[in-house]
Every structure is written in C-alpha cells, then in structure tokens.
Amino acid sequence: MVRFPVPTTNHIFPPKPSNCNSDLLSKARQCLSFLKLCCSKKHLYQIHAQTQVSGLQNDAKILKELVRFCTSSSSKNLPYARSILCNYVNDSVPIPWNNLIRGYAWSDRPREAVWVFIDMKRRGIKPTEFTYPFVLKACAEISGLNEGMQVQANVTKSGMDSDVYTNNNLVRFYGSCRRKRDACKVFDDMCERSVVSWNVIITVCVENLWLGEAVGYFVKMKDLGFEPDETTMLVVLSACTELGNLSLGKWVHLQLIERGTVLNCQLGTALIDMYAKCGAVGYARLLFGRMEEINVWTWSAMILGLAQHGYAEEALELFSNMKSSSISPNYVTFLGVLCACNHAGMVEDGYRYFHEMEHVHGIKPMRIHYHTMADILARAGHLKEAYTFIMNMPFQPNPIVLRALLSASSIHDAKYQDGVGNEVRRRLLELEPRGSQNLVIVANKYAEVGMWEKVSNVRRFMKNVGLKKIKGMSWVELGGSIHRFYSGYDSQVELAGIYQILETLNLHMKVLNF
C-alpha cells in the first residue's frame, strides 16, 4: 500500500490564519463597486440581497450608496430607500437621511420629507446644513406653515440661522404661505446674501403680486452692488408686465442692452410679452421680427398680444405662419387665437379652432378656453347657445363666466324674454349670494325692464348687510410710477393741485371757446 506523505509544518513559511475582517472588507469593496455601476432596480435588489447575506447590512458606506442610488438615479425608489434606513441599526450618519429628505422634497410627495425629518430627529441623528434647506422646500410645497415654523425654530437652536441656503429656503417657504412680513423679515435680517437670495425675495413678491415690493428689492439690489443675472431680469420683467408699467419695462430692457446681454429665447419672449401687455405692440412686433431663435412661447406671446389689442387678422395670420413652421401650438397659443376670434366676432372660426385644439393637436381645453368660447357666443348675441355651452362644460360654471353672460344679455337687449337672464341670475346668486358685483348687475338688469320694486329690494339688502358697490378705478403711468384714481374717493396727496390744474385747463378751454 502506498502511503501519502504526511504534510509537515514549514517553520519558515507558516500557513496564514483565515481573516474574517479582511474577507468582509473585500466584499464591502466589491459591493460598493457594483453599486457605482448599478443601472436598474433589479441590479439594486441583487446587490442589496448580497449585502444582507454577507453580513454588511450595517456598513455605513454601503448604506449611503444604496440610499443615494434609490433617491437620485433614474430608477428612483424612495419607499425602498426609506425601508433600508428604517432597518439600519447604527443611526449616526446624517448623509443618507439628507438624501432621502431631498428625494421626497423634489417628488410629488413632499409631505413625506417632513415625516422623514421627524423620524431622523426621533432617532437622535443631528441635522446638518444640508438637511434644513430641503425640509423647508418640502414645507413650502405643502404650504405647511406650522411645520415650517417649527423647522425654523430648530434652525435657530442649532445655530444655522446664518446659513445662506437655509435662509433662501425660509424666504421661499414664507412666500408660499403668503406671509409677506415674515418673508421680508427673514431676508432683511440675513447677514449674508447672494444673487440667488435677491432672486428668491423678488420672485416671492412677484408670485404673490406684491409688485411694488418686488421693484423696490430690485432697485435696492442694484444700489448695493449686486449684479442681476438672467433670472433676476426675467422676474422683474414679469413684475413690469403685471403692473402694466411700460417705463419700468423699458428701463429693464435698457439695462440688458447696456450690459451687452444677448437676447436668448427666454429673455426675448419675456420682453415681447411685457411690451404687448403694456400696450406697446409695435415694440413687441419689432423684437419678434429680430429674434434669431423663437419657440412656442414666443409665438404664443406675440399672437396673444396682438389679439388682446384688437389686431385679430394679424394674430390669426401669425398663427397660420406658426403652423407652417415646425413648432406646434400649445394652450396659450389657442387662447390667443380664441381671443382674436372674440374681438372680430368670428363665431364659426372660434368653434373651428376650439375643436381643432383638442381633436387635431391633442390639447385638452382648460376652463379659460371654455370661458373665451362662451364669451365669443355671448358677444355675438347667441345667448341661448352660450348658456347651453357653459352648462355642458366638464366643470361647473363659476361666477366670472356667469357675470360675463349676464352682462352680454343687457348689451344685446335680451330683457329676459328667452329666460336665459333669469336662469343665469339665479345661478349667480346661488354661487355668490353676497357678492356686491353680482347684486349690482342684477339690480341693473331689473332696472332695464322697469322692475323698480325688485331694484329697491336688492339695494336695501346690500345696505342692510353692509355691501358696497366696488368703485371704479383708473390709473395713469407718469415718470415710471403708477397713479391710481378711484371713483368718489382719491387718497392722492397731490389731489388739491390736480383739481387746481383741471380748473385752469377748463377755464383755458372756455376762453378758447372749446
């Protein structure tokens, strides 16, 4: 029998003992490498299962990479990332929690970011400067005033109330909750500001229609030596458009020219929209003709601007040119087209474009499109057809469209003979029984047909409940400022001087036999 040699120990090179730690380290590195190459949920699940089998479920680096992939990759899976974190034992690393909060803040479920933040604090994990901005963003998305104020208290306690990114999101949060004083206070108290900070406060003011404050912050930004960027100019132009302040809009345009800014598509479109809505259609045409690059928003701004100022034929011709190009219209384009039909009294064309919008271009009409189509019919005297149209809308008619229809009935002398006026009046008062505008229109309708007792009853009701007719208002732009005048009351400090000048002009006209 052949005997196998018995192995003996080599004293010079003894065998190495098995090292579990080095084996785990090697597997950890392998998993990290796989995670960096991971490109699908299937691969993620396989790698995660391997970490569980290998005993790496509490490895901080692997946890961070797993959560990062689940929260920021194209194969985003936020609930899965949350389940991983909830089962993690060593709760001391804030980075994966920050990633999860950021993921939810940017998702369609921002409230979950707040819950994750609460869970993070409950586990004793200390938030960092990368935690608060995204929690505040989530609070802004849900308009969660109480939640956001509690987060602000945490920011102050943790000594991070001087962080510029956190403060920027605080301003945005208070703006989303329409808390003007709080938003301005946070901004005014900031010890450090960036151009982004100024953009945030100006944007918040414009979005909430605090337009005077928006312009004031823009001027202050310039005075303090901050150089506005493209975002600043776009937001300020939006404020000029809302204000109807052509002088200010021209000044912003001049700033762009002086800085040698090349008008890209966004800036050019904003300028066209501002000029058109401020009544300077000629400037809008000039800019539109000179722009090298235009998109659907540029076409739409020009078409809508022309339509709103009565250039119906030109607007429809421009729409025809747009269809001949490679650019497809959008919902704003069709709003402009319907406005053009409204101004020109083109009922059949209005119907055709309304049908084309959905059945040719696949754009589902919004409430404003239905209202414009109803207005086309009402202005043309087709009151019954207009009433039937609004009653067949996919949503309930609101007071705006009912008021327009009721006013149209008086223009076309309907006198309630067809029953449309009575029905519209009834529905309007059901929706807004205490709306002073509605009651004034109803009283006027009764007066038109000689129903004086009902007129008296409506006016008595308004008086008893303390409702007043909304005063007429006109405004004039002078020297870049907007001056408003109200019927029966003017708070202008220069009122005495204005009336004195009017009396002088009146006397002068009498002398000249006008």
Coordinates of C-alpha atoms in Angstrom, one line a residue:
M1 CA 0.0 0.0 0.0
V2 CA 1.3 3.4 -0.9
R3 CA 1.4 5.9 1.8
F4 CA 0.8 9.5 1.1
P5 CA 3.3 11.8 2.7
V6 CA 2.1 13.5 5.8
P7 CA 2.3 17.2 5.4
T8 CA 4.6 18.9 7.9
T9 CA 4.7 22.4 9.0
N10 CA 7.1 24.7 7.3
H11 CA 8.6 26.8 10.1
I12 CA 9.9 29.3 7.6
F13 CA 6.5 30.0 5.9
P14 CA 3.7 29.0 8.3
P15 CA 0.1 28.9 7.0
K16 CA -1.8 32.2 7.3
P17 CA -4.8 32.1 9.6
S18 CA -8.2 32.9 8.0
N19 CA -9.1 36.6 8.5
C20 CA -12.8 37.3 8.6
N21 CA -12.3 41.1 8.7
S22 CA -10.3 41.2 5.5
D23 CA -12.8 39.0 3.8
L24 CA -15.7 41.3 4.8
L25 CA -13.7 44.3 3.7
S26 CA -13.1 42.7 0.3
K27 CA -16.8 42.0 0.0
A28 CA -17.7 45.5 1.0
R29 CA -15.4 47.0 -1.6
Q30 CA -16.9 44.7 -4.2
C31 CA -20.5 45.7 -3.3
L32 CA -19.5 49.4 -3.4
S33 CA -18.0 48.9 -6.9
F34 CA -21.2 47.1 -8.1
L35 CA -23.4 49.9 -6.6
K36 CA -21.4 52.6 -8.6
L37 CA -22.0 50.5 -11.8
C38 CA -25.7 49.8 -10.9
C39 CA -28.2 50.9 -13.5
S40 CA -31.5 49.2 -12.7
K41 CA -33.8 48.3 -9.8
K42 CA -33.1 44.6 -10.5
H43 CA -29.4 45.0 -10.0
L44 CA -30.0 47.1 -6.9
Y45 CA -32.1 44.4 -5.3
Q46 CA -29.4 41.8 -6.1
I47 CA -26.7 43.9 -4.6
H48 CA -28.8 44.6 -1.5
A49 CA -29.5 40.9 -1.0
Q50 CA -25.8 40.2 -1.3
T51 CA -25.0 42.7 1.4
Q52 CA -27.6 41.0 3.7
V53 CA -26.1 37.5 3.1
S54 CA -22.6 38.8 3.6
G55 CA -23.4 40.5 6.9
L56 CA -22.8 44.0 5.5
Q57 CA -26.3 45.4 6.3
N58 CA -24.9 47.8 8.9
D59 CA -22.0 49.1 6.8
A60 CA -22.3 52.9 6.7
K61 CA -20.6 53.3 3.3
I62 CA -22.8 50.7 1.6
L63 CA -25.9 52.2 3.2
K64 CA -25.0 55.6 1.9
E65 CA -24.6 54.3 -1.6
L66 CA -27.8 52.3 -1.5
V67 CA -29.8 55.3 -0.4
R68 CA -28.0 57.6 -2.9
F69 CA -29.0 55.3 -5.8
C70 CA -32.6 55.0 -4.6
T71 CA -33.0 58.7 -4.3
S72 CA -31.1 60.3 -7.1
S73 CA -30.8 57.8 -10.0
S74 CA -33.3 57.4 -12.9
S75 CA -34.5 54.2 -11.2
K76 CA -35.7 56.2 -8.2
N77 CA -37.4 54.2 -5.4
L78 CA -37.9 56.4 -2.4
P79 CA -40.0 53.9 -0.3
Y80 CA -37.3 51.3 -0.8
A81 CA -34.6 53.7 0.4
R82 CA -36.8 54.5 3.4
S83 CA -37.2 50.9 4.3
I84 CA -33.4 50.4 4.2
L85 CA -32.9 53.3 6.6
C86 CA -35.6 52.2 9.0
N87 CA -33.9 48.8 9.3
Y88 CA -30.4 50.3 9.8
V89 CA -29.0 49.8 13.3
N90 CA -26.2 52.3 13.5
D91 CA -28.2 55.5 13.3
S92 CA -25.5 58.1 13.4
V93 CA -24.8 59.1 9.8
P94 CA -26.9 62.0 8.6
I95 CA -26.0 61.9 4.9
P96 CA -28.4 59.1 3.8
W97 CA -31.2 60.8 5.7
N98 CA -30.4 64.1 3.9
N99 CA -30.5 62.3 0.6
L100 CA -33.9 60.8 1.4
I101 CA -35.3 64.1 2.5
R102 CA -34.0 65.8 -0.6
G103 CA -35.6 63.0 -2.8
Y104 CA -39.0 63.4 -1.2
A105 CA -38.8 67.2 -1.3
W106 CA -38.4 67.1 -5.1
S107 CA -41.0 64.4 -5.6
D108 CA -44.8 64.5 -5.8
R109 CA -45.0 63.5 -2.1
P110 CA -43.2 66.3 -0.3
R111 CA -45.0 65.8 2.9
E112 CA -43.0 62.5 3.3
A113 CA -39.9 64.6 3.6
V114 CA -41.3 66.2 6.7
W115 CA -42.1 62.8 8.2
V116 CA -38.6 61.5 7.4
F117 CA -37.1 64.6 9.1
I118 CA -39.2 63.9 12.2
D119 CA -38.1 60.3 12.2
M120 CA -34.5 61.4 11.8
K121 CA -34.7 63.7 14.9
R122 CA -36.5 60.9 16.9
R123 CA -33.6 58.6 16.3
G124 CA -31.2 61.2 17.6
I125 CA -29.5 62.0 14.3
K126 CA -28.3 65.6 14.2
P127 CA -29.4 67.5 11.2
T128 CA -26.8 69.4 9.1
E129 CA -26.7 72.4 6.9
F130 CA -27.8 70.1 4.0
T131 CA -30.9 68.9 5.9
Y132 CA -32.8 72.1 6.6
P133 CA -33.0 73.6 3.0
F134 CA -34.8 70.6 1.7
V135 CA -37.1 70.2 4.7
L136 CA -38.1 73.9 4.2
K137 CA -38.6 73.3 0.5
A138 CA -41.0 70.4 1.4
C139 CA -42.9 72.7 3.8
A140 CA -43.1 75.3 1.1
E141 CA -44.6 72.8 -1.4
I142 CA -47.3 71.7 1.1
S143 CA -47.8 75.3 2.4
G144 CA -47.2 73.8 5.9
L145 CA -46.9 76.9 8.0
N146 CA -46.8 75.2 11.4
E147 CA -44.3 72.6 10.2
G148 CA -42.1 75.3 8.6
M149 CA -42.1 77.5 11.7
Q150 CA -41.0 74.5 13.9
V151 CA -38.2 73.8 11.4
Q152 CA -37.1 77.5 11.7
A153 CA -37.0 77.1 15.5
N154 CA -34.8 74.1 15.1
V155 CA -32.5 76.0 12.7
T156 CA -32.1 78.8 15.3
K157 CA -31.4 76.3 18.1
S158 CA -28.8 74.5 16.1
G159 CA -27.0 77.8 15.2
M160 CA -27.5 77.5 11.5
D161 CA -29.7 80.7 11.1
S162 CA -26.8 82.4 9.3
D163 CA -26.6 79.8 6.5
V164 CA -27.5 81.5 3.2
Y165 CA -29.0 78.4 1.6
T166 CA -31.3 77.7 4.6
N167 CA -32.4 81.4 4.7
N168 CA -33.1 81.4 1.0
N169 CA -35.5 78.5 1.5
L170 CA -37.0 80.1 4.6
V171 CA -37.9 83.2 2.4
R172 CA -39.4 80.9 -0.2
F173 CA -41.3 79.0 2.4
Y174 CA -42.9 82.1 3.9
G175 CA -43.7 83.3 0.4
S176 CA -45.5 80.1 -0.4
C177 CA -47.6 80.6 2.7
R178 CA -48.3 84.2 1.7
R179 CA -46.6 85.6 4.8
K180 CA -45.2 88.7 3.4
R181 CA -43.9 90.3 6.6
D182 CA -42.2 87.1 7.7
A183 CA -40.6 86.5 4.3
C184 CA -39.3 90.1 4.2
K185 CA -38.0 89.9 7.8
V186 CA -36.0 86.8 7.1
F187 CA -34.5 88.4 4.1
D188 CA -33.8 91.7 5.7
D189 CA -32.1 90.0 8.7
M190 CA -29.8 87.9 6.5
C191 CA -26.1 88.6 7.3
E192 CA -25.0 87.1 4.0
R193 CA -26.8 87.3 0.7
S194 CA -26.1 86.1 -2.8
V195 CA -27.7 87.0 -6.1
V196 CA -29.9 83.9 -5.6
S197 CA -31.1 85.4 -2.3
W198 CA -32.2 88.5 -4.2
N199 CA -33.8 86.4 -6.9
V200 CA -35.8 84.5 -4.3
I201 CA -37.2 87.5 -2.5
I202 CA -38.1 89.2 -5.8
T203 CA -39.7 86.0 -7.1
V204 CA -41.7 85.6 -3.9
C205 CA -43.0 89.2 -4.2
V206 CA -44.0 88.7 -7.9
E207 CA -45.7 85.4 -7.3
N208 CA -47.8 86.9 -4.5
L209 CA -48.5 90.1 -6.5
W210 CA -46.5 92.2 -4.1
L211 CA -45.3 94.0 -7.1
G212 CA -44.2 97.3 -5.5
E213 CA -42.0 95.4 -3.1
A214 CA -40.6 93.4 -5.9
V215 CA -39.5 96.5 -7.8
G216 CA -38.2 98.0 -4.5
Y217 CA -36.0 95.0 -3.8
F218 CA -34.7 95.1 -7.4
V219 CA -33.6 98.7 -7.0
K220 CA -32.1 98.0 -3.6
M221 CA -30.2 95.1 -5.1
K222 CA -28.6 97.4 -7.8
D223 CA -27.8 100.0 -5.2
L224 CA -25.9 97.5 -3.0
G225 CA -23.7 96.5 -5.9
F226 CA -25.2 93.1 -6.8
E227 CA -25.2 92.3 -10.5
P228 CA -28.6 91.0 -11.6
D229 CA -28.5 87.8 -13.6
E230 CA -30.9 86.4 -16.3
T231 CA -33.3 85.1 -13.7
T232 CA -33.5 88.5 -12.0
M233 CA -34.3 90.2 -15.3
L234 CA -37.0 87.6 -16.2
V235 CA -38.7 88.0 -12.8
V236 CA -38.6 91.8 -12.9
L237 CA -39.9 91.8 -16.4
S238 CA -42.8 89.7 -15.1
A239 CA -43.5 92.3 -12.4
C240 CA -43.5 95.1 -15.1
T241 CA -46.0 93.1 -17.1
E242 CA -48.3 92.6 -14.1
L243 CA -48.0 96.3 -13.2
G244 CA -48.5 97.4 -16.8
N245 CA -45.6 99.7 -16.2
L246 CA -44.1 100.3 -19.6
S247 CA -41.5 102.9 -18.4
L248 CA -40.0 100.4 -15.9
G249 CA -40.1 97.6 -18.6
K250 CA -38.2 99.9 -21.0
W251 CA -35.6 100.7 -18.3
V252 CA -35.0 96.9 -17.7
H253 CA -34.6 96.4 -21.4
L254 CA -32.1 99.3 -21.4
Q255 CA -30.2 97.6 -18.6
L256 CA -29.9 94.4 -20.8
I257 CA -28.7 96.5 -23.8
E258 CA -26.1 98.4 -21.7
R259 CA -24.7 95.1 -20.3
G260 CA -24.4 93.7 -23.9
T261 CA -26.7 90.8 -23.0
V262 CA -27.6 88.6 -26.0
L263 CA -31.3 88.1 -26.1
N264 CA -31.9 84.4 -25.8
C265 CA -35.3 82.8 -26.3
Q266 CA -36.4 83.3 -22.7
L267 CA -35.5 86.9 -22.3
G268 CA -36.8 87.8 -25.8
T269 CA -40.2 86.2 -25.0
A270 CA -40.4 88.0 -21.7
L271 CA -39.7 91.3 -23.4
I272 CA -42.3 90.6 -26.1
D273 CA -44.9 89.7 -23.5
M274 CA -44.2 92.8 -21.5
Y275 CA -44.3 95.2 -24.4
A276 CA -47.5 93.6 -25.8
K277 CA -49.4 93.6 -22.4
C278 CA -48.3 97.1 -21.7
G279 CA -49.8 98.3 -25.0
A280 CA -46.6 98.8 -26.9
V281 CA -47.5 96.3 -29.6
G282 CA -45.1 98.0 -32.1
Y283 CA -42.1 97.3 -29.9
A284 CA -43.3 93.7 -29.5
R285 CA -43.5 93.3 -33.3
L286 CA -40.1 94.7 -33.7
L287 CA -38.5 92.4 -31.2
F288 CA -40.3 89.4 -32.6
G289 CA -39.0 90.1 -36.1
R290 CA -35.4 90.4 -34.9
M291 CA -35.2 87.3 -32.7
E292 CA -33.0 84.6 -34.2
E293 CA -34.4 81.8 -32.0
I294 CA -38.1 81.5 -31.2
N295 CA -40.1 78.8 -29.5
V296 CA -43.8 78.1 -28.9
W297 CA -43.9 80.6 -26.0
T298 CA -42.5 83.4 -28.2
W299 CA -45.2 82.7 -30.9
S300 CA -47.9 82.5 -28.3
A301 CA -46.9 85.8 -26.5
M302 CA -47.0 87.6 -29.9
I303 CA -50.3 86.1 -31.0
L304 CA -52.0 86.7 -27.6
G305 CA -50.6 90.3 -27.5
L306 CA -52.0 91.1 -31.0
A307 CA -55.3 89.5 -30.2
Q308 CA -55.8 91.4 -26.9
H309 CA -55.3 94.7 -28.6
G310 CA -57.7 94.0 -31.4
Y311 CA -55.3 93.0 -34.2
A312 CA -57.4 89.9 -34.9
E313 CA -56.5 89.4 -38.5
E314 CA -52.7 89.8 -37.9
A315 CA -52.9 87.4 -34.9
L316 CA -54.6 84.7 -37.0
E317 CA -52.2 85.2 -39.8
L318 CA -49.3 84.8 -37.4
F319 CA -51.0 81.6 -36.1
S320 CA -51.1 80.3 -39.7
N321 CA -47.4 81.1 -40.1
M322 CA -46.7 79.2 -36.9
K323 CA -48.5 76.1 -38.1
S324 CA -46.4 76.2 -41.3
S325 CA -43.2 76.1 -39.2
S326 CA -42.0 73.1 -37.3
I327 CA -43.4 74.4 -34.0
S328 CA -46.7 73.0 -32.7
P329 CA -49.1 75.4 -30.8
N330 CA -49.8 75.0 -27.1
Y331 CA -52.7 76.0 -24.8
V332 CA -51.6 79.7 -24.7
T333 CA -51.4 79.9 -28.5
F334 CA -55.1 78.7 -28.7
L335 CA -56.1 81.2 -26.0
G336 CA -54.7 84.0 -28.2
V337 CA -56.4 82.5 -31.3
L338 CA -59.8 82.4 -29.5
C339 CA -59.3 86.0 -28.2
A340 CA -58.7 87.1 -31.8
C341 CA -62.0 85.4 -32.8
N342 CA -63.7 87.1 -29.9
H343 CA -62.6 90.6 -30.9
A344 CA -63.5 90.0 -34.5
G345 CA -66.9 88.4 -33.8
M346 CA -65.8 85.2 -35.7
V347 CA -68.2 82.6 -34.2
E348 CA -67.8 79.8 -36.7
D349 CA -64.0 80.2 -36.8
G350 CA -64.0 80.2 -33.0
Y351 CA -65.8 76.9 -33.0
R352 CA -63.4 75.5 -35.6
Y353 CA -60.3 76.5 -33.6
F354 CA -61.8 75.2 -30.4
H355 CA -62.5 71.8 -32.0
E356 CA -59.1 71.8 -33.7
M357 CA -57.4 72.4 -30.3
E358 CA -58.4 69.1 -28.9
H359 CA -59.1 66.8 -31.9
V360 CA -56.1 67.9 -34.1
H361 CA -53.4 69.0 -31.6
G362 CA -54.5 66.9 -28.6
I363 CA -54.6 69.8 -26.2
K364 CA -57.4 69.5 -23.7
P365 CA -59.2 72.8 -23.3
M366 CA -58.9 74.5 -19.9
R367 CA -61.5 76.5 -18.1
I368 CA -60.3 79.7 -19.6
H369 CA -60.7 78.3 -23.2
Y370 CA -64.3 77.4 -22.4
H371 CA -64.9 80.8 -21.0
T372 CA -63.5 82.6 -24.0
M373 CA -65.6 80.4 -26.4
A374 CA -68.7 81.2 -24.3
D375 CA -67.8 84.9 -24.5
I376 CA -67.5 84.7 -28.3
L377 CA -71.0 83.4 -28.5
A378 CA -72.4 85.8 -25.9
R379 CA -70.8 88.9 -27.6
A380 CA -72.2 87.8 -30.9
G381 CA -75.8 87.7 -29.4
H382 CA -76.1 83.9 -29.3
L383 CA -77.1 83.9 -25.6
K384 CA -79.0 80.6 -25.5
E385 CA -76.2 78.9 -27.3
A386 CA -73.7 80.4 -24.9
Y387 CA -75.7 79.3 -21.9
T388 CA -76.0 75.7 -23.2
F389 CA -72.3 75.7 -23.9
I390 CA -71.3 76.7 -20.4
M391 CA -73.8 74.2 -18.9
N392 CA -72.2 71.4 -20.9
M393 CA -68.6 72.2 -19.8
P394 CA -66.8 69.4 -18.0
F395 CA -66.7 71.6 -14.8
Q396 CA -69.3 73.8 -13.0
P397 CA -69.6 77.4 -14.3
N398 CA -68.0 79.9 -12.0
P399 CA -69.2 83.5 -11.2
I400 CA -66.8 85.0 -13.8
V401 CA -68.4 83.4 -16.8
L402 CA -71.9 83.8 -15.4
R403 CA -71.3 87.6 -14.9
A404 CA -70.0 87.9 -18.5
L405 CA -73.1 86.1 -19.8
L406 CA -75.5 88.3 -17.7
S407 CA -73.7 91.5 -18.9
A408 CA -73.9 90.3 -22.5
S409 CA -77.7 89.9 -22.2
S410 CA -78.0 93.6 -21.4
I411 CA -75.8 94.5 -24.3
H412 CA -78.0 92.6 -26.8
D413 CA -81.2 93.8 -25.1
A414 CA -82.4 90.3 -24.2
K415 CA -84.7 91.7 -21.4
Y416 CA -85.2 88.1 -20.1
Q417 CA -87.5 87.3 -22.9
D418 CA -85.8 84.0 -23.6
G419 CA -85.4 83.0 -19.9
V420 CA -81.6 82.9 -20.1
G421 CA -81.1 86.0 -18.0
N422 CA -83.3 84.7 -15.2
E423 CA -81.6 81.4 -15.1
V424 CA -78.1 83.0 -15.1
R425 CA -79.1 85.4 -12.4
R426 CA -80.4 82.6 -10.2
R427 CA -77.3 80.5 -10.6
L428 CA -75.0 83.5 -10.0
L429 CA -76.7 84.4 -6.7
E430 CA -76.6 80.8 -5.6
L431 CA -72.8 80.8 -6.1
E432 CA -72.1 84.2 -4.6
P433 CA -75.2 85.4 -2.7
R434 CA -73.2 88.2 -1.0
G435 CA -71.1 89.3 -4.0
S436 CA -71.6 93.0 -4.4
Q437 CA -70.7 92.8 -8.1
N438 CA -73.4 90.3 -8.7
L439 CA -76.1 92.2 -6.9
V440 CA -75.2 95.4 -8.8
I441 CA -75.5 93.6 -12.1
V442 CA -78.8 92.1 -11.0
A443 CA -80.2 95.4 -9.9
N444 CA -79.2 97.0 -13.2
K445 CA -81.0 94.1 -15.0
Y446 CA -84.2 94.7 -13.0
A447 CA -83.9 98.5 -13.8
E448 CA -83.6 97.8 -17.5
V449 CA -87.0 96.1 -17.6
G450 CA -88.7 98.6 -15.2
M451 CA -88.9 96.2 -12.2
W452 CA -88.2 99.0 -9.7
E453 CA -89.6 97.3 -6.6
K454 CA -87.0 94.5 -7.1
V455 CA -84.3 97.1 -7.7
S456 CA -85.2 98.7 -4.4
N457 CA -85.2 95.3 -2.6
V458 CA -81.7 94.4 -3.9
R459 CA -80.3 97.8 -2.9
R460 CA -81.9 97.6 0.5
F461 CA -80.5 94.1 1.0
M462 CA -77.0 95.4 0.1
K463 CA -77.4 98.3 2.6
N464 CA -78.6 96.0 5.4
V465 CA -75.7 93.5 5.1
G466 CA -73.1 96.3 4.6
L467 CA -72.2 95.5 1.0
K468 CA -71.0 98.4 -1.2
K469 CA -70.6 98.7 -4.9
I470 CA -66.9 98.4 -5.9
K471 CA -65.8 101.8 -7.0
G472 CA -64.5 102.4 -10.5
M473 CA -60.7 102.8 -10.8
S474 CA -58.5 104.3 -13.4
W475 CA -54.7 104.7 -13.4
V476 CA -52.1 106.6 -15.3
E477 CA -48.4 105.9 -15.6
L478 CA -46.2 109.0 -15.1
G479 CA -42.5 109.1 -14.8
G480 CA -42.3 105.4 -14.2
S481 CA -44.9 105.5 -11.3
I482 CA -48.4 104.2 -11.4
H483 CA -51.0 106.7 -10.1
R484 CA -54.5 105.2 -9.2
F485 CA -57.7 107.2 -9.0
Y486 CA -60.9 105.8 -7.5
S487 CA -64.5 107.0 -8.3
G488 CA -65.7 109.2 -5.5
Y489 CA -62.5 109.0 -3.4
D490 CA -58.9 109.8 -4.0
S491 CA -56.1 109.4 -1.5
Q492 CA -53.6 111.2 -3.6
V493 CA -51.7 113.8 -1.5
E494 CA -51.5 116.0 -4.6
L495 CA -55.3 115.9 -5.0
A496 CA -55.8 119.7 -4.5
G497 CA -53.1 120.5 -7.0
I498 CA -54.6 118.1 -9.6
Y499 CA -58.0 119.7 -9.3
Q500 CA -56.5 123.2 -9.5
I501 CA -54.8 122.3 -12.8
L502 CA -58.1 120.8 -14.1
E503 CA -59.9 124.0 -13.2
T504 CA -57.2 126.0 -15.0
L505 CA -57.5 123.8 -18.1
N506 CA -61.3 124.1 -18.0
L507 CA -61.0 127.9 -17.8
H508 CA -58.5 127.9 -20.7
M509 CA -60.8 125.9 -22.9
K510 CA -63.7 128.3 -22.2
V511 CA -61.5 131.2 -23.2
L512 CA -60.7 129.4 -26.5
N513 CA -64.4 128.6 -27.0
F514 CA -64.0 124.8 -26.8

